[in-house]
CSV table of C-alpha atoms in Angstrom, one decimal:
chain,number,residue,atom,x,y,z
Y,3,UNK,CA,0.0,0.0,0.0
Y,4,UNK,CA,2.7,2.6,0.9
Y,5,UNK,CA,4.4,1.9,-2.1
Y,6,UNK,CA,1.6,2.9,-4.3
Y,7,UNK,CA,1.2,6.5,-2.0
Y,8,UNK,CA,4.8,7.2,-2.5
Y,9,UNK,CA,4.2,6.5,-6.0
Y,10,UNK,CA,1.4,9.5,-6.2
Y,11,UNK,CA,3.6,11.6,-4.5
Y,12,UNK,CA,6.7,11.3,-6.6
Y,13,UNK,CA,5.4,10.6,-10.1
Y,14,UNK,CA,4.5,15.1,-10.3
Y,15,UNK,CA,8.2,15.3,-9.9
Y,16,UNK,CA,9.6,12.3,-12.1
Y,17,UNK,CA,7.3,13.9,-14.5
Y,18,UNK,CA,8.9,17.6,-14.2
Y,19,UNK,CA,12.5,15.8,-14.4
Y,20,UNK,CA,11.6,14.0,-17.7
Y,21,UNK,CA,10.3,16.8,-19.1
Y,22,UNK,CA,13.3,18.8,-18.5
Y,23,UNK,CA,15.9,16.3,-19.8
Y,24,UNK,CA,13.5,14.8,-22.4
Y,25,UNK,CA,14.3,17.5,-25.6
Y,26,UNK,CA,18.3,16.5,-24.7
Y,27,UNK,CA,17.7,13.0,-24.9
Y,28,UNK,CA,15.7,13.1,-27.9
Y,29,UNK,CA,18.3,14.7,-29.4
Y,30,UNK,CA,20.8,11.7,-28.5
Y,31,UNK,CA,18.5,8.6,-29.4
Y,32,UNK,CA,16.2,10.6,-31.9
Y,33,UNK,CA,16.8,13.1,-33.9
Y,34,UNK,CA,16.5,13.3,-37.8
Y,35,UNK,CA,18.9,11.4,-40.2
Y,36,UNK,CA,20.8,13.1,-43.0
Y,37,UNK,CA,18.1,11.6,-45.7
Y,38,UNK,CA,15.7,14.0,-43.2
Y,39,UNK,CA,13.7,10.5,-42.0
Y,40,UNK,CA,13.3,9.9,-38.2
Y,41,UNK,CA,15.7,8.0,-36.6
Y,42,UNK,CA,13.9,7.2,-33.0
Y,43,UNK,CA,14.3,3.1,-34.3
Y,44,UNK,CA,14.6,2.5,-30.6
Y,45,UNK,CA,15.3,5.5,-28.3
Y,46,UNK,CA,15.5,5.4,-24.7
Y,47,UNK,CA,12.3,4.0,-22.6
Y,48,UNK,CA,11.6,3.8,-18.6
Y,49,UNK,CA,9.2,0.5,-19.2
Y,50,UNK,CA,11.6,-2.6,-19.6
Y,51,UNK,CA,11.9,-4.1,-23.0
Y,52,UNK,CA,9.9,-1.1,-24.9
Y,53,UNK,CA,11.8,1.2,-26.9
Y,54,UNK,CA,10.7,4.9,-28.3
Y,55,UNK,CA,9.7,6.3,-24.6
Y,56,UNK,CA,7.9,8.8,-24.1
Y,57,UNK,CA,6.1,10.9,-20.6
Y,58,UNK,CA,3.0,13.5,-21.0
Y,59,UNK,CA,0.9,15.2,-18.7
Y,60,UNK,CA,-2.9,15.8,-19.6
Y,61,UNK,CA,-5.3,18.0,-18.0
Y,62,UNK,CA,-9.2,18.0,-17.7
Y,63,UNK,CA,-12.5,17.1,-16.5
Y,64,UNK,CA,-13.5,14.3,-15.1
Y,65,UNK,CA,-17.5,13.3,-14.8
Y,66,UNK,CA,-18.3,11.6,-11.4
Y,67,UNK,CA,-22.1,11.1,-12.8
Y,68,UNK,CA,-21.8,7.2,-12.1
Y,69,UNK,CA,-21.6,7.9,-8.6
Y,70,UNK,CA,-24.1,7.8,-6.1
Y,71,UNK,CA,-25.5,11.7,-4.6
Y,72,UNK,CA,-27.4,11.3,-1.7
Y,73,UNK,CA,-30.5,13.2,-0.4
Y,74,UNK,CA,-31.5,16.2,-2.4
Y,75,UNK,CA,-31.2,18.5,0.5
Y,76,UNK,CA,-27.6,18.9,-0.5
Y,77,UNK,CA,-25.6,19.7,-3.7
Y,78,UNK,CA,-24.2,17.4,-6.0
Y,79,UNK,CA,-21.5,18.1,-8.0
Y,80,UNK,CA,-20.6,16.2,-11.3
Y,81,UNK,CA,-17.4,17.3,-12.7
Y,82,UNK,CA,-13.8,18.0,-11.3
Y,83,UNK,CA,-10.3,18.9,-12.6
Y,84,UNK,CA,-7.9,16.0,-13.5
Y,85,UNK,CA,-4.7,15.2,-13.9
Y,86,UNK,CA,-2.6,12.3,-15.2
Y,87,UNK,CA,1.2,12.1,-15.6
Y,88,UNK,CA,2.3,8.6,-17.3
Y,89,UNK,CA,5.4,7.2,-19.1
Y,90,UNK,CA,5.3,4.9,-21.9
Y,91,UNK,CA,7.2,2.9,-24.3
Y,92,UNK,CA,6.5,0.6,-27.7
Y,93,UNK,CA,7.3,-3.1,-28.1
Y,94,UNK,CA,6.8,-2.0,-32.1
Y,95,UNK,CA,5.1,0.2,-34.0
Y,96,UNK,CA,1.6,-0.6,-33.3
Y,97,UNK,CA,1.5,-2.2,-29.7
Y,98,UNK,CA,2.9,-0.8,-26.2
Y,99,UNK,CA,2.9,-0.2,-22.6
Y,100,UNK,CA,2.1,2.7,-20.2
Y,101,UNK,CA,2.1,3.7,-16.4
Y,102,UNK,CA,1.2,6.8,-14.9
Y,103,UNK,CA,-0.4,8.5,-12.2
Y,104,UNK,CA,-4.2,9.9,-11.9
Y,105,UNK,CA,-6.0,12.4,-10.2
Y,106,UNK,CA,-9.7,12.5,-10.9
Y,107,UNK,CA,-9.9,15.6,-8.7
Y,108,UNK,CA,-12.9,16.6,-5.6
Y,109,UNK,CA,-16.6,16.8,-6.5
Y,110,UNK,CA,-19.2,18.3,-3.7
Y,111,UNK,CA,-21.8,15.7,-2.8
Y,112,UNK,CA,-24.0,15.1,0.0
Y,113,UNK,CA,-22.3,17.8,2.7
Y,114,UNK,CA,-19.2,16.6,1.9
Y,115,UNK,CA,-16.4,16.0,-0.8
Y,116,UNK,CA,-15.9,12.5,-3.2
Y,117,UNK,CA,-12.3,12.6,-4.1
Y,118,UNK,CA,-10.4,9.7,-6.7
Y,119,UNK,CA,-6.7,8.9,-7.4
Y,120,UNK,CA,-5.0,5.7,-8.6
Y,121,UNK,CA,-2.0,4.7,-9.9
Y,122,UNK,CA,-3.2,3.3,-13.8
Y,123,UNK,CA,-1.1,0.3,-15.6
Y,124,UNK,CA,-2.5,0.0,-19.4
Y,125,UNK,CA,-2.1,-1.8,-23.2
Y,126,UNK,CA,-1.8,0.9,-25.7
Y,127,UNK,CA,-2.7,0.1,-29.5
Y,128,UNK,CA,-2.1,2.5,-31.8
Y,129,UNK,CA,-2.3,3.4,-35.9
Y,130,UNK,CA,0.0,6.3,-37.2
Y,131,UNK,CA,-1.5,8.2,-40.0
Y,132,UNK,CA,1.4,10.7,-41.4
Y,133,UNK,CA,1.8,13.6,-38.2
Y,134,UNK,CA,-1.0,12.4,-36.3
Y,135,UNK,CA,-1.7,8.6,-34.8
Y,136,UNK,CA,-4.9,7.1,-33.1
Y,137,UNK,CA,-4.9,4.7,-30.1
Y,138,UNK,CA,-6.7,2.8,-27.4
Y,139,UNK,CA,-6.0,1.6,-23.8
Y,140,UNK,CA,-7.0,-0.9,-22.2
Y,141,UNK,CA,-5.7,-2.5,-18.0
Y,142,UNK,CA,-6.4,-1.5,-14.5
Y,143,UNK,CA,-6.2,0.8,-12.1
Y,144,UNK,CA,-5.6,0.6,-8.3
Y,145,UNK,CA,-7.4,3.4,-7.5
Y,146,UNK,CA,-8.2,5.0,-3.9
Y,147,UNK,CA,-11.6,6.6,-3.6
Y,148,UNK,CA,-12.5,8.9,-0.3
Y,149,UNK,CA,-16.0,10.2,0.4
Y,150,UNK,CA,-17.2,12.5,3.2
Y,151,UNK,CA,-20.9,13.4,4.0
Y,152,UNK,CA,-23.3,14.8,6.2
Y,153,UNK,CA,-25.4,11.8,7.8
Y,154,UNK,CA,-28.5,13.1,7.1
Y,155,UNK,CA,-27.2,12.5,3.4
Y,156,UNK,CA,-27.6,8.6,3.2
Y,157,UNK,CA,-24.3,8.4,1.3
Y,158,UNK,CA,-21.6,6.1,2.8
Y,159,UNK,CA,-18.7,7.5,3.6
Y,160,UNK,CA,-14.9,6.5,4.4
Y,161,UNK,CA,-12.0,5.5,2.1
Y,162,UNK,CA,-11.2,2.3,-0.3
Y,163,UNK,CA,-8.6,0.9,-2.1
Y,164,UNK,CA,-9.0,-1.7,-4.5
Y,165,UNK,CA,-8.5,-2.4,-8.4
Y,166,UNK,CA,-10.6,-1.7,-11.4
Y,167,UNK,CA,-10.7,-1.9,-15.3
Y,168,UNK,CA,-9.8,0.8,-17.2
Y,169,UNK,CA,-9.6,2.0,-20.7
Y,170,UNK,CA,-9.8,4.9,-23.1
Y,171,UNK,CA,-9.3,6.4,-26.9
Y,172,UNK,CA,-8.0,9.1,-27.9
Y,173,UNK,CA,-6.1,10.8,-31.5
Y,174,UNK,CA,-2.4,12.5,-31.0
Y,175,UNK,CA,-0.5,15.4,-32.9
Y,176,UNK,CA,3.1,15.6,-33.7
Y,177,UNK,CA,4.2,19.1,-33.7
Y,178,UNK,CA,7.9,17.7,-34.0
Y,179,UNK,CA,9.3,13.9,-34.1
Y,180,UNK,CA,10.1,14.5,-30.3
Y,181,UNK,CA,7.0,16.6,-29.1
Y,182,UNK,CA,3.4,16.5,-30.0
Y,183,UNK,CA,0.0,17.0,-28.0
Y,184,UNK,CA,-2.9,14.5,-27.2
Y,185,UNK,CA,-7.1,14.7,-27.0
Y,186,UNK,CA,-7.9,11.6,-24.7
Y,187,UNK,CA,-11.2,10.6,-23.1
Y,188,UNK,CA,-10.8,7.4,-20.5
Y,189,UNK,CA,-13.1,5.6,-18.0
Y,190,UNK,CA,-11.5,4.1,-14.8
Y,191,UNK,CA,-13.9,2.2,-12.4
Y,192,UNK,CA,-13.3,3.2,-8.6
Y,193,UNK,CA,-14.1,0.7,-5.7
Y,194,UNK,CA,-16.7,3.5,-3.5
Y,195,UNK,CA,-17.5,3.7,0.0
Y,196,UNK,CA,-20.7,0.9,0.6
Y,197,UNK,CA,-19.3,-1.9,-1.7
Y,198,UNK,CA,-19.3,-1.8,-5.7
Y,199,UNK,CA,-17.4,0.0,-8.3
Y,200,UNK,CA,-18.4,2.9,-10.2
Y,201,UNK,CA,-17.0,4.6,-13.3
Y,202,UNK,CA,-15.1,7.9,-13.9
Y,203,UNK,CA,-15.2,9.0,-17.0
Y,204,UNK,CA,-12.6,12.6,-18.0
Y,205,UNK,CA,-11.5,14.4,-21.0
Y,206,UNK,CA,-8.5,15.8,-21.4
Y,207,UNK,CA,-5.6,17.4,-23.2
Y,208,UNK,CA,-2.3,16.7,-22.9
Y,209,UNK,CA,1.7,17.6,-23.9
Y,210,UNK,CA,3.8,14.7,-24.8
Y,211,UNK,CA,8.0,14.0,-24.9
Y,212,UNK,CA,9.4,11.7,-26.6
Y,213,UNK,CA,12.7,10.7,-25.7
């Protein structure tokens, strides 16, 4: 358990570093060849036995509509700000692997606040189409839901741990071989106070380095 909390905590920063050191690394392992075609045949990756690696950080909304409200005698809040830093690497041009760090953000319900985070381990599948590629995830997340609430609410609150399914779509943009931006929706499933999972869905852009 403390492993995946330190995990949370940490991946902000391992995200900040890559992106710092990401454009000189790209330059090492992939910059263009003299006949001007990319030459990122296997760059540097952080996933073991992937090559071509890459980190991002996207920012949205999330949609808690899935989960439960409570009595009407209090507000209920649907949406919240997420975040989602992940590294990522390809086993070949069409399948590979990512890990990252989410944060489905806090949503007002019931007199009280429904906050999600997990730490997200996925299959990515994707088709390049010239500058711009298309993919789809698909794994699990072990994801931490907490939940307070007034008890004249009815909505159960505490805190849970557990793993669900996840998976998304989304298209991508390359502004450059080594940097290009993302449009990604995703649905995770949460475990919830009062047994069950329920889904959180988010849309979001992002920035992506390729190293």
């Amino acid at each position: 358990m403390r492993s995946n909390h330190r995990f949370l905590r940490i991946a902000p920063l391992c995200a900040a570093a890559a992106f710092v050191c990401g454009p000189s690394l790209a330059q090492q392992s992939g910059g263009m060849s003299s006949s001007g075609a990319s030459s990122r045949s296997d760059g540097y990756s952080i996933i073991p036995y992937t090559r071509r690696g890459y980190v991002g950080i996207n920012v949205g909304r999330s949609d808690y509509k899935d989960l439960r409200c409570g009595s009407s005698l209090f507000g209920c809040d649907d949406s919240g700000t997420r975040g989602h830093v992940y590294t990522g690497g390809l086993f070949n041009d069409w399948v590979g692997m990512e890990i990252g760090a989410l944060y489905e953000g806090g949503v007002g319900r019931g007199g009280g606040t429904t906050r999600a985070e997990g730490v997200n381990l996925s299959v990515v599948g994707r088709v390049p189409v010239g500058a711009f590629n298309l993919f789809a995830k698909g794994g699990a997340t072990y994801g931490r839901t907490r939940v307070t609430a007034d008890a004249l609410s009815g909505l159960p609150a505490g805190r849970v741990r557990g793993w669900g399914r996840s998976f998304g779509a989304g298209a991508g943009y390359d502004i450059t071989p080594n940097h290009g931006v993302v449009l990604e929706w995703a649905r995770h499933a949460f475990r919830v106070p009062g047994g069950g999972r329920r889904d959180i869905d988010s849309t979001s852009l992002g920035y992506v380095v390729r190293f």
